[in-house]
mmCIF file of C-alpha atoms in Angstrom:
data_model
loop_
_atom_site.group_PDB
_atom_site.id
_atom_site.type_symbol
_atom_site.label_atom_id
_atom_site.label_comp_id
_atom_site.label_asym_id
_atom_site.label_seq_id
_atom_site.Cartn_x
_atom_site.Cartn_y
_atom_site.Cartn_z
ATOM 1 C CA UNK A 1 274.571 -37.448 -30.865
ATOM 2 C CA UNK A 2 273.527 -35.553 -27.747
ATOM 3 C CA UNK A 3 276.543 -35.772 -25.030
ATOM 4 C CA UNK A 4 275.648 -36.205 -21.508
ATOM 5 C CA UNK A 5 278.624 -35.157 -19.087
ATOM 6 C CA UNK A 6 278.966 -35.947 -15.799
ATOM 7 C CA UNK A 7 278.748 -33.211 -13.067
ATOM 8 C CA UNK A 8 281.369 -34.502 -10.967
ATOM 9 C CA UNK A 9 284.231 -37.429 -11.361
ATOM 10 C CA UNK A 10 283.082 -40.908 -10.831
ATOM 11 C CA UNK A 11 282.014 -44.031 -11.941
ATOM 12 C CA UNK A 12 278.730 -43.630 -14.297
ATOM 13 C CA UNK A 13 276.863 -45.556 -11.524
ATOM 14 C CA UNK A 14 277.702 -43.147 -9.011
ATOM 15 C CA UNK A 15 277.412 -39.831 -11.101
ATOM 16 C CA UNK A 16 273.977 -38.405 -10.131
ATOM 17 C CA UNK A 17 273.357 -35.918 -12.570
ATOM 18 C CA UNK A 18 274.754 -34.607 -16.009
ATOM 19 C CA UNK A 19 275.135 -31.835 -18.317
ATOM 20 C CA UNK A 20 273.728 -31.846 -21.649
ATOM 21 C CA UNK A 21 276.029 -31.057 -24.739
ATOM 22 C CA UNK A 22 276.672 -32.414 -28.302
ATOM 23 C CA UNK A 23 279.170 -34.411 -29.895
ATOM 24 C CA UNK A 24 279.640 -36.253 -33.282
ATOM 25 C CA UNK A 25 282.995 -36.221 -35.399
ATOM 26 C CA UNK A 26 281.863 -34.558 -38.386
ATOM 27 C CA UNK A 27 279.608 -32.297 -36.459
ATOM 28 C CA UNK A 28 282.380 -31.303 -34.133
ATOM 29 C CA UNK A 29 284.583 -30.385 -37.054
ATOM 30 C CA UNK A 30 281.591 -28.649 -38.887
ATOM 31 C CA UNK A 31 280.941 -26.306 -35.740
ATOM 32 C CA UNK A 32 285.057 -25.680 -35.326
ATOM 33 C CA UNK A 33 285.022 -24.651 -38.787
ATOM 34 C CA UNK A 34 282.020 -22.308 -38.640
ATOM 35 C CA UNK A 35 283.194 -20.505 -35.689
ATOM 36 C CA UNK A 36 286.451 -20.018 -37.298
ATOM 37 C CA UNK A 37 284.523 -17.960 -40.084
ATOM 38 C CA UNK A 38 284.349 -20.692 -42.725
ATOM 39 C CA UNK A 39 280.978 -21.347 -44.418
ATOM 40 C CA UNK A 40 279.878 -24.852 -43.515
ATOM 41 C CA UNK A 41 276.721 -27.060 -44.036
ATOM 42 C CA UNK A 42 276.303 -30.330 -41.948
ATOM 43 C CA UNK A 43 274.289 -33.110 -43.526
ATOM 44 C CA UNK A 44 272.883 -35.583 -41.446
ATOM 45 C CA UNK A 45 269.694 -37.497 -39.956
ATOM 46 C CA UNK A 46 268.280 -36.930 -36.350
ATOM 47 C CA UNK A 47 264.823 -37.906 -34.934
ATOM 48 C CA UNK A 48 261.679 -35.617 -34.530
ATOM 49 C CA UNK A 49 262.513 -35.799 -30.952
ATOM 50 C CA UNK A 50 263.487 -33.307 -28.651
ATOM 51 C CA UNK A 51 267.174 -34.528 -28.579
ATOM 52 C CA UNK A 52 266.957 -33.951 -32.326
ATOM 53 C CA UNK A 53 265.834 -30.328 -31.876
ATOM 54 C CA UNK A 54 268.334 -29.575 -29.164
ATOM 55 C CA UNK A 55 271.189 -31.069 -31.519
ATOM 56 C CA UNK A 56 270.175 -29.367 -34.723
ATOM 57 C CA UNK A 57 269.853 -25.725 -32.967
ATOM 58 C CA UNK A 58 272.890 -26.204 -31.245
ATOM 59 C CA UNK A 59 274.915 -26.921 -34.358
ATOM 60 C CA UNK A 60 273.256 -24.282 -35.935
ATOM 61 C CA UNK A 61 273.957 -21.797 -33.178
ATOM 62 C CA UNK A 62 277.861 -22.041 -34.525
ATOM 63 C CA UNK A 63 276.930 -20.676 -37.780
ATOM 64 C CA UNK A 64 276.717 -23.890 -39.502
ATOM 65 C CA UNK A 65 273.991 -24.519 -41.998
ATOM 66 C CA UNK A 66 271.558 -27.216 -41.140
ATOM 67 C CA UNK A 67 269.080 -26.800 -43.546
ATOM 68 C CA UNK A 68 269.743 -30.304 -45.048
ATOM 69 C CA UNK A 69 269.616 -32.359 -41.825
ATOM 70 C CA UNK A 70 267.029 -35.163 -42.096
ATOM 71 C CA UNK A 71 264.320 -35.796 -39.496
ATOM 72 C CA UNK A 72 263.269 -39.263 -38.876
ATOM 73 C CA UNK A 73 260.011 -39.687 -37.403
ATOM 74 C CA UNK A 74 260.530 -43.462 -36.627
ATOM 75 C CA UNK A 75 264.044 -43.574 -35.427
ATOM 76 C CA UNK A 76 265.245 -41.407 -32.303
ATOM 77 C CA UNK A 77 268.308 -39.339 -32.221
ATOM 78 C CA UNK A 78 271.377 -40.718 -30.324
ATOM 79 C CA UNK A 79 272.714 -40.210 -27.336
ATOM 80 C CA UNK A 80 275.789 -41.092 -25.092
ATOM 81 C CA UNK A 81 276.949 -40.565 -21.758
ATOM 82 C CA UNK A 82 280.671 -40.492 -20.374
ATOM 83 C CA UNK A 83 282.628 -40.458 -17.135
ATOM 84 C CA UNK A 84 284.729 -37.186 -16.585
ATOM 85 C CA UNK A 85 288.095 -39.208 -16.840
ATOM 86 C CA UNK A 86 290.423 -39.112 -19.559
ATOM 87 C CA UNK A 87 289.623 -41.727 -22.328
ATOM 88 C CA UNK A 88 292.954 -43.318 -22.241
ATOM 89 C CA UNK A 89 292.501 -44.617 -18.743
ATOM 90 C CA UNK A 90 290.710 -47.674 -17.452
ATOM 91 C CA UNK A 91 288.573 -45.488 -15.196
ATOM 92 C CA UNK A 92 286.949 -43.900 -18.153
ATOM 93 C CA UNK A 93 283.441 -45.190 -19.061
ATOM 94 C CA UNK A 94 281.336 -44.478 -22.145
ATOM 95 C CA UNK A 95 277.721 -45.895 -22.669
ATOM 96 C CA UNK A 96 276.308 -45.386 -26.413
ATOM 97 C CA UNK A 97 272.696 -45.276 -27.187
ATOM 98 C CA UNK A 98 272.670 -44.777 -30.912
ATOM 99 C CA UNK A 99 271.734 -48.499 -32.330
ATOM 100 C CA UNK A 100 268.799 -47.993 -34.570
ATOM 101 C CA UNK A 101 269.219 -44.300 -34.330
ATOM 102 C CA UNK A 102 268.286 -42.109 -37.359
ATOM 103 C CA UNK A 103 272.234 -41.152 -37.988
ATOM 104 C CA UNK A 104 272.992 -44.870 -38.280
ATOM 105 C CA UNK A 105 269.880 -45.293 -40.994
ATOM 106 C CA UNK A 106 271.785 -42.908 -43.439
ATOM 107 C CA UNK A 107 272.276 -44.400 -46.898
ATOM 108 C CA UNK A 108 272.724 -42.966 -50.621
ATOM 109 C CA UNK A 109 268.999 -43.266 -50.656
ATOM 110 C CA UNK A 110 268.035 -41.048 -47.782
ATOM 111 C CA UNK A 111 270.379 -38.271 -47.908
ATOM 112 C CA UNK A 112 270.604 -35.525 -50.389
ATOM 113 C CA UNK A 113 273.929 -35.941 -52.280
ATOM 114 C CA UNK A 114 273.751 -32.728 -54.079
ATOM 115 C CA UNK A 115 273.945 -30.805 -50.881
ATOM 116 C CA UNK A 116 276.648 -33.187 -49.630
ATOM 117 C CA UNK A 117 278.888 -32.445 -52.692
ATOM 118 C CA UNK A 118 278.209 -28.538 -53.135
ATOM 119 C CA UNK A 119 281.299 -27.463 -51.087
ATOM 120 C CA UNK A 120 285.136 -27.137 -51.738
ATOM 121 C CA UNK A 121 285.846 -29.590 -49.175
ATOM 122 C CA UNK A 122 283.847 -32.848 -48.064
ATOM 123 C CA UNK A 123 284.873 -34.150 -44.473
ATOM 124 C CA UNK A 124 284.019 -37.664 -43.438
ATOM 125 C CA UNK A 125 284.644 -40.057 -40.692
ATOM 126 C CA UNK A 126 285.536 -43.793 -40.169
ATOM 127 C CA UNK A 127 282.966 -43.597 -37.248
ATOM 128 C CA UNK A 128 280.003 -43.066 -39.907
ATOM 129 C CA UNK A 129 281.163 -45.952 -41.970
ATOM 130 C CA UNK A 130 280.869 -48.288 -38.825
ATOM 131 C CA UNK A 131 277.476 -47.761 -37.999
ATOM 132 C CA UNK A 132 275.580 -49.653 -40.377
ATOM 133 C CA UNK A 133 275.715 -51.107 -43.970
ATOM 134 C CA UNK A 134 273.882 -47.962 -45.208
ATOM 135 C CA UNK A 135 276.409 -45.514 -43.931
ATOM 136 C CA UNK A 136 279.465 -47.826 -45.285
ATOM 137 C CA UNK A 137 277.581 -47.569 -48.906
ATOM 138 C CA UNK A 138 276.980 -43.728 -48.593
ATOM 139 C CA UNK A 139 280.808 -43.328 -47.660
ATOM 140 C CA UNK A 140 281.705 -45.599 -50.589
ATOM 141 C CA UNK A 141 279.445 -43.454 -52.916
ATOM 142 C CA UNK A 142 280.889 -40.020 -51.724
ATOM 143 C CA UNK A 143 284.489 -41.051 -51.912
ATOM 144 C CA UNK A 144 283.977 -42.969 -55.544
ATOM 145 C CA UNK A 145 286.189 -41.445 -58.383
ATOM 146 C CA UNK A 146 284.095 -39.230 -60.143
ATOM 147 C CA UNK A 147 284.648 -35.886 -62.110
ATOM 148 C CA UNK A 148 284.036 -32.765 -60.266
ATOM 149 C CA UNK A 149 283.531 -34.268 -56.688
ATOM 150 C CA UNK A 150 284.845 -32.129 -53.789
ATOM 151 C CA UNK A 151 288.197 -32.541 -52.115
ATOM 152 C CA UNK A 152 287.359 -35.544 -50.101
ATOM 153 C CA UNK A 153 288.866 -35.249 -46.488
ATOM 154 C CA UNK A 154 288.619 -38.269 -44.429
ATOM 155 C CA UNK A 155 289.585 -38.932 -40.570
ATOM 156 C CA UNK A 156 290.319 -42.544 -40.154
ATOM 157 C CA UNK A 157 288.763 -42.398 -36.614
ATOM 158 C CA UNK A 158 289.442 -46.205 -36.045
ATOM 159 C CA UNK A 159 287.290 -47.457 -33.000
ATOM 160 C CA UNK A 160 287.665 -51.445 -32.647
ATOM 161 C CA UNK A 161 284.506 -51.728 -30.646
ATOM 162 C CA UNK A 162 282.383 -50.646 -33.771
ATOM 163 C CA UNK A 163 283.534 -52.917 -36.044
ATOM 164 C CA UNK A 164 282.144 -56.549 -35.463
ATOM 165 C CA UNK A 165 284.749 -59.181 -36.471
ATOM 166 C CA UNK A 166 287.879 -57.930 -38.428
ATOM 167 C CA UNK A 167 287.102 -56.123 -41.315
ATOM 168 C CA UNK A 168 286.916 -52.736 -40.282
ATOM 169 C CA UNK A 169 290.697 -51.873 -40.644
ATOM 170 C CA UNK A 170 290.367 -52.924 -44.057
ATOM 171 C CA UNK A 171 287.434 -50.880 -45.079
ATOM 172 C CA UNK A 172 288.898 -47.880 -43.326
ATOM 173 C CA UNK A 173 291.982 -48.427 -45.556
ATOM 174 C CA UNK A 174 290.342 -48.599 -48.751
ATOM 175 C CA UNK A 175 288.299 -45.310 -47.939
ATOM 176 C CA UNK A 176 291.529 -43.629 -46.896
ATOM 177 C CA UNK A 177 293.342 -44.429 -50.261
ATOM 178 C CA UNK A 178 290.378 -42.835 -52.219
ATOM 179 C CA UNK A 179 290.537 -39.523 -50.099
ATOM 180 C CA UNK A 180 292.371 -36.420 -50.796
ATOM 181 C CA UNK A 181 293.268 -35.270 -47.297
ATOM 182 C CA UNK A 182 293.547 -38.156 -44.510
ATOM 183 C CA UNK A 183 293.855 -37.623 -40.889
ATOM 184 C CA UNK A 184 295.151 -40.965 -38.856
ATOM 185 C CA UNK A 185 296.598 -41.135 -35.323
ATOM 186 C CA UNK A 186 300.060 -42.813 -35.298
ATOM 187 C CA UNK A 187 298.416 -45.275 -32.374
ATOM 188 C CA UNK A 188 295.576 -45.879 -34.471
ATOM 189 C CA UNK A 189 297.618 -47.000 -37.665
ATOM 190 C CA UNK A 190 299.301 -49.696 -35.648
ATOM 191 C CA UNK A 191 296.271 -50.802 -33.925
ATOM 192 C CA UNK A 192 294.515 -51.066 -37.086
ATOM 193 C CA UNK A 193 296.916 -52.332 -39.790
ATOM 194 C CA UNK A 194 299.978 -52.877 -37.590
ATOM 195 C CA UNK A 195 301.907 -50.380 -39.093
ATOM 196 C CA UNK A 196 304.857 -48.928 -36.872
ATOM 197 C CA UNK A 197 308.109 -47.391 -37.638
ATOM 198 C CA UNK A 198 306.695 -43.841 -37.439
ATOM 199 C CA UNK A 199 304.754 -41.418 -39.557
ATOM 200 C CA UNK A 200 306.938 -42.426 -43.047
ATOM 201 C CA UNK A 201 305.883 -46.224 -42.629
ATOM 202 C CA UNK A 202 302.106 -44.988 -42.422
ATOM 203 C CA UNK A 203 302.946 -42.883 -45.552
ATOM 204 C CA UNK A 204 304.313 -46.091 -47.270
ATOM 205 C CA UNK A 205 301.275 -47.915 -46.644
ATOM 206 C CA UNK A 206 298.768 -44.546 -47.668
ATOM 207 C CA UNK A 207 300.697 -43.083 -50.513
ATOM 208 C CA UNK A 208 297.497 -42.073 -52.541
ATOM 209 C CA UNK A 209 295.876 -39.032 -50.274
ATOM 210 C CA UNK A 210 297.560 -35.722 -51.890
ATOM 211 C CA UNK A 211 297.749 -34.852 -48.032
ATOM 212 C CA UNK A 212 298.286 -37.288 -45.098
ATOM 213 C CA UNK A 213 298.468 -35.773 -41.631
ATOM 214 C CA UNK A 214 299.925 -38.233 -38.975
ATOM 215 C CA UNK A 215 299.090 -37.173 -35.463
ATOM 216 C CA UNK A 216 301.657 -38.121 -33.036
ATOM 217 C CA UNK A 217 299.764 -37.393 -29.802
ATOM 218 C CA UNK A 218 301.077 -34.782 -27.578
ATOM 219 C CA UNK A 219 304.432 -34.557 -29.679
ATOM 220 C CA UNK A 220 303.086 -33.289 -32.375
ATOM 221 C CA UNK A 221 301.928 -34.179 -36.315
ATOM 222 C CA UNK A 222 303.559 -34.649 -39.520
ATOM 223 C CA UNK A 223 302.169 -33.775 -42.913
ATOM 224 C CA UNK A 224 302.841 -35.237 -46.215
ATOM 225 C CA UNK A 225 302.243 -33.356 -49.166
ATOM 226 C CA UNK A 226 301.947 -34.858 -52.753
ATOM 227 C CA UNK A 227 305.274 -33.597 -54.465
ATOM 228 C CA UNK A 228 306.496 -32.391 -51.330
ATOM 229 C CA UNK A 229 306.169 -28.545 -49.999
ATOM 230 C CA UNK A 230 307.744 -27.392 -53.602
ATOM 231 C CA UNK A 231 304.272 -27.717 -55.302
ATOM 232 C CA UNK A 232 303.293 -25.337 -58.054
ATOM 233 C CA UNK A 233 300.397 -23.550 -55.710
ATOM 234 C CA UNK A 234 299.234 -23.689 -52.131
ATOM 235 C CA UNK A 235 296.004 -24.863 -53.351
ATOM 236 C CA UNK A 236 297.508 -27.900 -55.113
ATOM 237 C CA UNK A 237 300.026 -28.399 -51.985
ATOM 238 C CA UNK A 238 297.029 -28.581 -49.950
ATOM 239 C CA UNK A 239 295.131 -31.275 -52.325
ATOM 240 C CA UNK A 240 292.562 -28.421 -52.866
ATOM 241 C CA UNK A 241 293.034 -28.955 -56.724
ATOM 242 C CA UNK A 242 291.230 -32.263 -57.693
ATOM 243 C CA UNK A 243 293.917 -34.585 -59.178
ATOM 244 C CA UNK A 244 293.953 -35.069 -63.088
ATOM 245 C CA UNK A 245 293.610 -38.708 -62.446
ATOM 246 C CA UNK A 246 291.780 -40.451 -59.473
ATOM 247 C CA UNK A 247 292.623 -43.837 -58.111
ATOM 248 C CA UNK A 248 290.004 -46.508 -59.211
ATOM 249 C CA UNK A 249 287.864 -48.142 -56.625
ATOM 250 C CA UNK A 250 290.208 -50.874 -54.988
ATOM 251 C CA UNK A 251 288.833 -53.858 -53.424
ATOM 252 C CA UNK A 252 290.751 -55.786 -50.946
ATOM 253 C CA UNK A 253 291.154 -59.205 -49.692
ATOM 254 C CA UNK A 254 288.877 -60.639 -46.879
ATOM 255 C CA UNK A 255 291.949 -61.889 -45.139
ATOM 256 C CA UNK A 256 291.169 -61.111 -41.344
ATOM 257 C CA UNK A 257 293.316 -58.735 -39.514
ATOM 258 C CA UNK A 258 294.279 -59.828 -36.079
ATOM 259 C CA UNK A 259 296.971 -57.552 -34.417
ATOM 260 C CA UNK A 260 299.394 -56.947 -37.377
ATOM 261 C CA UNK A 261 298.512 -57.172 -41.019
ATOM 262 C CA UNK A 262 299.034 -60.549 -42.169
ATOM 263 C CA UNK A 263 301.424 -61.074 -45.409
ATOM 264 C CA UNK A 264 298.250 -61.925 -47.228
ATOM 265 C CA UNK A 265 296.937 -58.456 -46.915
ATOM 266 C CA UNK A 266 299.932 -56.854 -48.027
ATOM 267 C CA UNK A 267 299.901 -59.040 -50.979
ATOM 268 C CA UNK A 268 296.425 -58.325 -51.913
ATOM 269 C CA UNK A 269 297.132 -54.667 -51.292
ATOM 270 C CA UNK A 270 300.191 -54.545 -53.851
ATOM 271 C CA UNK A 271 298.426 -56.637 -56.430
ATOM 272 C CA UNK A 272 295.742 -53.939 -56.134
ATOM 273 C CA UNK A 273 297.848 -51.304 -56.994
ATOM 274 C CA UNK A 274 300.276 -53.353 -59.514
ATOM 275 C CA UNK A 275 298.695 -51.836 -62.653
ATOM 276 C CA UNK A 276 298.349 -48.172 -61.071
ATOM 277 C CA UNK A 277 300.906 -45.479 -61.673
ATOM 278 C CA UNK A 278 302.146 -44.816 -58.355
ATOM 279 C CA UNK A 279 301.862 -41.163 -57.163
ATOM 280 C CA UNK A 280 305.021 -39.143 -56.755
ATOM 281 C CA UNK A 281 306.865 -39.932 -53.757
ATOM 282 C CA UNK A 282 306.883 -37.647 -50.627
ATOM 283 C CA UNK A 283 309.206 -39.249 -48.066
ATOM 284 C CA UNK A 284 309.949 -36.512 -45.828
ATOM 285 C CA UNK A 285 306.989 -34.932 -44.402
ATOM 286 C CA UNK A 286 306.711 -31.630 -42.328
ATOM 287 C CA UNK A 287 306.613 -32.196 -38.615
ATOM 288 C CA UNK A 288 305.294 -29.617 -36.248
ATOM 289 C CA UNK A 289 305.475 -30.243 -32.509
ATOM 290 C CA UNK A 290 302.435 -29.257 -30.328
ATOM 291 C CA UNK A 291 302.616 -26.719 -27.581
ATOM 292 C CA UNK A 292 302.430 -28.462 -23.897
ATOM 293 C CA UNK A 293 298.685 -28.286 -22.807
ATOM 294 C CA UNK A 294 297.188 -28.537 -19.417
ATOM 295 C CA UNK A 295 294.521 -31.288 -20.762
ATOM 296 C CA UNK A 296 291.045 -31.202 -18.868
ATOM 297 C CA UNK A 297 289.552 -33.848 -21.222
ATOM 298 C CA UNK A 298 290.664 -35.626 -24.472
ATOM 299 C CA UNK A 299 287.471 -36.343 -26.352
ATOM 300 C CA UNK A 300 286.898 -34.353 -29.334
ATOM 301 C CA UNK A 301 290.626 -33.136 -29.555
ATOM 302 C CA UNK A 302 291.163 -35.057 -32.986
ATOM 303 C CA UNK A 303 288.028 -33.361 -34.464
ATOM 304 C CA UNK A 304 289.180 -30.278 -33.341
ATOM 305 C CA UNK A 305 292.495 -30.620 -34.871
ATOM 306 C CA UNK A 306 291.133 -31.530 -38.446
ATOM 307 C CA UNK A 307 288.961 -28.613 -38.294
ATOM 308 C CA UNK A 308 292.208 -26.138 -37.701
ATOM 309 C CA UNK A 309 293.991 -28.074 -40.168
ATOM 310 C CA UNK A 310 291.331 -27.627 -42.808
ATOM 311 C CA UNK A 311 290.726 -23.965 -41.787
ATOM 312 C CA UNK A 312 294.414 -23.379 -42.796
ATOM 313 C CA UNK A 313 293.955 -25.408 -45.798
ATOM 314 C CA UNK A 314 290.862 -23.189 -47.010
ATOM 315 C CA UNK A 315 292.677 -20.206 -46.299
ATOM 316 C CA UNK A 316 295.799 -21.061 -48.610
ATOM 317 C CA UNK A 317 298.303 -20.951 -45.420
ATOM 318 C CA UNK A 318 301.383 -23.112 -45.822
ATOM 319 C CA UNK A 319 301.211 -26.459 -44.326
ATOM 320 C CA UNK A 320 303.309 -25.880 -41.372
ATOM 321 C CA UNK A 321 301.091 -22.918 -40.168
ATOM 322 C CA UNK A 322 297.896 -25.361 -40.804
ATOM 323 C CA UNK A 323 299.771 -27.635 -38.534
ATOM 324 C CA UNK A 324 299.943 -25.204 -35.914
ATOM 325 C CA UNK A 325 296.200 -24.408 -36.427
ATOM 326 C CA UNK A 326 295.259 -27.652 -35.788
ATOM 327 C CA UNK A 327 297.233 -28.001 -32.469
ATOM 328 C CA UNK A 328 295.507 -24.640 -31.504
ATOM 329 C CA UNK A 329 292.227 -25.747 -32.147
ATOM 330 C CA UNK A 330 293.015 -29.072 -30.374
ATOM 331 C CA UNK A 331 293.985 -27.323 -27.296
ATOM 332 C CA UNK A 332 290.853 -25.313 -27.205
ATOM 333 C CA UNK A 333 288.938 -28.537 -26.785
ATOM 334 C CA UNK A 334 291.782 -30.174 -24.516
ATOM 335 C CA UNK A 335 291.495 -27.659 -21.944
ATOM 336 C CA UNK A 336 287.439 -28.029 -21.393
ATOM 337 C CA UNK A 337 285.513 -30.700 -20.262
ATOM 338 C CA UNK A 338 283.263 -30.802 -23.453
ATOM 339 C CA UNK A 339 283.808 -32.490 -26.592
ATOM 340 C CA UNK A 340 283.589 -29.298 -28.796
ATOM 341 C CA UNK A 341 285.102 -25.600 -27.940
ATOM 342 C CA UNK A 342 284.870 -22.486 -29.524
ATOM 343 C CA UNK A 343 288.354 -22.084 -31.516
ATOM 344 C CA UNK A 344 290.500 -18.988 -30.689
ATOM 345 C CA UNK A 345 289.803 -15.871 -32.246
ATOM 346 C CA UNK A 346 291.800 -15.569 -35.533
ATOM 347 C CA UNK A 347 294.038 -12.877 -34.331
ATOM 348 C CA UNK A 348 294.932 -14.799 -31.520
ATOM 349 C CA UNK A 349 295.627 -17.924 -33.775
ATOM 350 C CA UNK A 350 297.525 -15.784 -36.321
ATOM 351 C CA UNK A 351 299.559 -14.147 -33.666
ATOM 352 C CA UNK A 352 300.379 -17.606 -32.361
ATOM 353 C CA UNK A 353 301.185 -19.690 -35.689
ATOM 354 C CA UNK A 354 303.630 -16.750 -36.486
ATOM 355 C CA UNK A 355 306.028 -17.619 -33.622
ATOM 356 C CA UNK A 356 309.096 -18.569 -34.034
ATOM 357 C CA UNK A 357 310.288 -21.828 -33.356
ATOM 358 C CA UNK A 358 311.573 -21.229 -29.733
ATOM 359 C CA UNK A 359 308.751 -19.201 -28.756
ATOM 360 C CA UNK A 360 306.304 -21.879 -30.109
ATOM 361 C CA UNK A 361 308.150 -24.698 -28.299
ATOM 362 C CA UNK A 362 307.646 -22.579 -24.974
ATOM 363 C CA UNK A 363 304.142 -22.040 -25.461
ATOM 364 C CA UNK A 364 302.000 -23.574 -22.757
ATOM 365 C CA UNK A 365 298.238 -23.503 -22.786
ATOM 366 C CA UNK A 366 295.845 -24.002 -20.130
ATOM 367 C CA UNK A 367 291.919 -23.481 -19.152
ATOM 368 C CA UNK A 368 290.933 -20.141 -20.515
ATOM 369 C CA UNK A 369 293.771 -19.454 -22.788
ATOM 370 C CA UNK A 370 291.340 -18.825 -25.695
ATOM 371 C CA UNK A 371 290.172 -15.597 -23.977
ATOM 372 C CA UNK A 372 293.696 -14.430 -23.558
ATOM 373 C CA UNK A 373 294.219 -10.995 -25.029
ATOM 374 C CA UNK A 374 297.909 -10.935 -25.833
ATOM 375 C CA UNK A 375 299.895 -14.280 -27.008
ATOM 376 C CA UNK A 376 302.977 -12.914 -25.942
ATOM 377 C CA UNK A 377 301.937 -13.208 -22.345
ATOM 378 C CA UNK A 378 301.303 -17.051 -22.905
ATOM 379 C CA UNK A 379 304.726 -17.269 -24.382
ATOM 380 C CA UNK A 380 306.605 -15.258 -21.914
ATOM 381 C CA UNK A 381 304.936 -17.166 -19.037
ATOM 382 C CA UNK A 382 304.917 -20.751 -20.067
#
């Protein structure tokens, strides 16, 4: 979507003007990865309007291949407006105008599936699944067990307002269980599935993904790896080697999810797994604390974290270093007002991810930190 950011704080009704930018979960990840030096393709649909032109041109300016973005002559490009306040506060307002948009009309019939599946990693978002039946069908097609499919990365991105009724949580659990790398916030897992008790409880609910990353807000993040950190190779530890046997399509009971998952939902989950050989357990994940960040705005930080973590995966770095990259990419967005920010240069991130534990924990990042010349100064002056 095209994003309109207020030129000053205040209610939407009182803000006189807005600056134009871009936003969208998958495109944010694509831009972050491309800016970090990876070869990235973004596949979507936009209108033939000026906003569509702006969106495609801006995404391309980050180095992303946009040659497979479809143009819809009937439906418009989605847009949204938001206030300058933090999304976690009652003062935050967002006005979405994407019903009937070109992106909401995506389906397996009008998207080039060959282009989508051509990369090493295919990143998807639960937000897209919520936009329409066609979009949900597309994500089910892309996550279906199939020989030769790319590694599927899936960010749950649970947004209750996008799901009429109570079926969204079940759908997102289905898609997550069919993915290879999954990102989910501790808070959204509790909101969607009623799972409290920390990252280990979420891993118990989601044992299927080769890599599960549980984001714990300002505290940090925990990554669980199939077989633990002692896997046979870096690629295998990251889930970048397709497993020899994929989980089949699992259907779930339509039991409504209200607040906490009902017993019937848990029973249906266990019955669906009954005939399956459970994957090797990895009950103890790798936790990496987040640095202290002087937050300007939180929107887009989760997408940036995913881009940083996936950058580490594509580079074959240790998972702990990938978590640190996720935190640094997120900090680049947290310290700017926009949904998207250019990540720090690779030499900067490499210096910071190599810090000792004490220096890492003392790290404090504020606006403009991505242009810092020396990581050591940031550490000496937290």
